[in-house]
Amino acid sequence: MTPDERRAIEADVTRLIHAYTWANDDADWHACAALYTKDALFRRPSGGDPVRGRDAILEGFLARPARAQRHTIANVLVDVVDENTARARSVIVLYMGNSVGDGGLPVQDAKSPLIGTFTDLVVRTDEGWRFAERIGSLDFRP
């Protein structure tokens, strides 16, 4: 693999992580789930049992109560394993709150922000780069 090919994979995986973040903040759960492989493993940073499979991941997203949220992803580090596999780590900061009835800015939740880490296994598929594993954890208690 050439250095240019490695950098291209790093950029593609970083873009996947950012696309997921924007879809999540837009509450576009179908777009979020589509970024996983059909048999992916996902665990939210807030914990709970891991969820296996794109359909189950989508079901979990659809079951979430509505909230105002904004994720910030930082310190993305991609390690290319081979031309079809990469591992990535990133820091996540989640600001959340409740929408207000008058259409104004949401009120920030007292538990916000939450700070955690995602550890990802990413694979190249016919659909493009997708999460095969996305394991979240919190770095500080709320």
XYZ file of C-alpha atoms in Angstrom:
142
model
C 0.000 0.000 0.000
C 1.341 3.400 -0.932
C 1.377 6.365 1.445
C -1.274 8.055 -0.749
C -3.553 4.993 -0.529
C -3.123 4.942 3.268
C -3.959 8.645 3.539
C -7.030 8.143 1.326
C -8.318 5.397 3.646
C -7.639 7.589 6.690
C -9.614 10.418 5.074
C -12.494 8.110 4.083
C -12.777 6.659 7.589
C -12.628 10.114 9.169
C -15.391 11.224 6.792
C -17.486 8.198 7.843
C -17.140 9.206 11.505
C -18.156 12.790 10.723
C -21.074 11.724 8.491
C -22.350 9.565 11.345
C -22.089 12.496 13.764
C -24.095 14.838 11.504
C -26.769 12.206 10.837
C -27.019 11.539 14.579
C -27.465 15.230 15.402
C -30.091 15.506 12.653
C -31.909 12.497 14.197
C -31.673 10.797 10.799
C -31.695 7.330 12.298
C -31.959 5.542 8.962
C -28.811 7.319 7.747
C -27.010 6.443 11.008
C -27.936 2.770 10.769
C -26.964 2.649 7.084
C -23.368 3.424 8.105
C -23.088 0.048 9.860
C -22.517 -3.362 8.292
C -25.482 -5.722 8.355
C -23.954 -7.691 11.268
C -22.269 -4.786 13.099
C -21.820 -4.537 16.848
C -22.703 -1.239 18.564
C -22.551 -0.096 22.178
C -23.573 3.399 23.181
C -21.095 5.442 25.206
C -23.656 5.591 28.017
C -23.396 1.824 28.349
C -25.900 -0.961 28.203
C -25.710 -4.205 26.332
C -24.130 -4.166 22.899
C -26.559 -4.355 19.986
C -25.826 -6.693 17.074
C -26.988 -6.050 13.522
C -27.969 -3.020 11.446
C -31.710 -3.659 11.892
C -31.397 -3.877 15.692
C -29.234 -0.744 15.735
C -31.906 1.127 13.755
C -34.598 -0.151 16.106
C -32.623 1.181 19.067
C -32.235 4.590 17.435
C -35.942 4.781 16.609
C -36.830 3.964 20.229
C -34.826 6.903 21.613
C -36.821 9.707 23.174
C -36.513 12.963 21.244
C -33.976 15.464 22.566
C -31.925 18.364 21.372
C -28.315 17.275 20.923
C -25.007 18.225 19.438
C -22.025 15.885 19.251
C -18.479 17.092 18.847
C -15.951 14.561 17.614
C -12.253 15.230 18.180
C -8.860 13.548 18.158
C -9.823 11.125 15.392
C -6.979 8.686 14.895
C -7.246 6.109 12.107
C -4.932 3.110 11.921
C -5.083 1.362 8.558
C -4.859 -2.418 8.935
C -5.064 -3.218 5.221
C -6.839 -1.939 2.101
C -10.227 -3.119 3.446
C -9.919 -2.699 7.214
C -9.123 0.129 9.604
C -9.385 0.856 13.294
C -10.214 4.290 14.645
C -10.493 6.068 17.971
C -12.151 9.377 18.632
C -13.268 11.517 21.531
C -16.945 12.437 21.707
C -18.441 15.366 23.583
C -22.237 15.325 23.776
C -24.259 18.407 24.594
C -27.924 17.659 25.140
C -31.044 19.365 26.328
C -34.763 19.775 26.016
C -36.462 21.658 23.237
C -38.570 24.613 24.277
C -42.105 25.149 23.023
C -41.506 28.621 21.624
C -38.968 27.372 19.066
C -36.061 29.069 20.850
C -32.770 27.530 21.802
C -32.953 24.296 23.795
C -32.217 24.330 27.517
C -28.991 22.461 28.235
C -29.381 19.375 30.418
C -27.626 19.533 33.800
C -25.780 16.272 32.944
C -24.391 17.859 29.807
C -21.770 17.684 28.443
C -20.871 14.006 28.469
C -17.349 13.088 27.395
C -16.392 9.698 26.048
C -14.553 7.655 23.480
C -15.502 5.631 20.427
C -13.357 2.689 19.365
C -14.243 1.549 15.855
C -13.537 -1.332 13.534
C -14.301 -0.150 10.009
C -14.441 -2.256 6.855
C -14.756 -1.517 3.159
C -17.993 -2.935 1.740
C -19.809 -2.703 -1.584
C -21.635 0.275 0.015
C -18.363 1.975 0.993
C -16.670 2.166 4.398
C -18.946 0.986 7.224
C -18.708 0.385 10.960
C -18.311 -3.314 11.767
C -17.923 -2.387 15.446
C -18.581 0.907 17.174
C -17.931 0.686 20.896
C -18.571 3.757 22.988
C -17.600 4.459 26.569
C -17.774 7.415 28.918
C -14.541 8.898 30.204
C -16.148 10.797 33.109
C -19.237 10.167 35.197
C -22.009 12.695 34.622
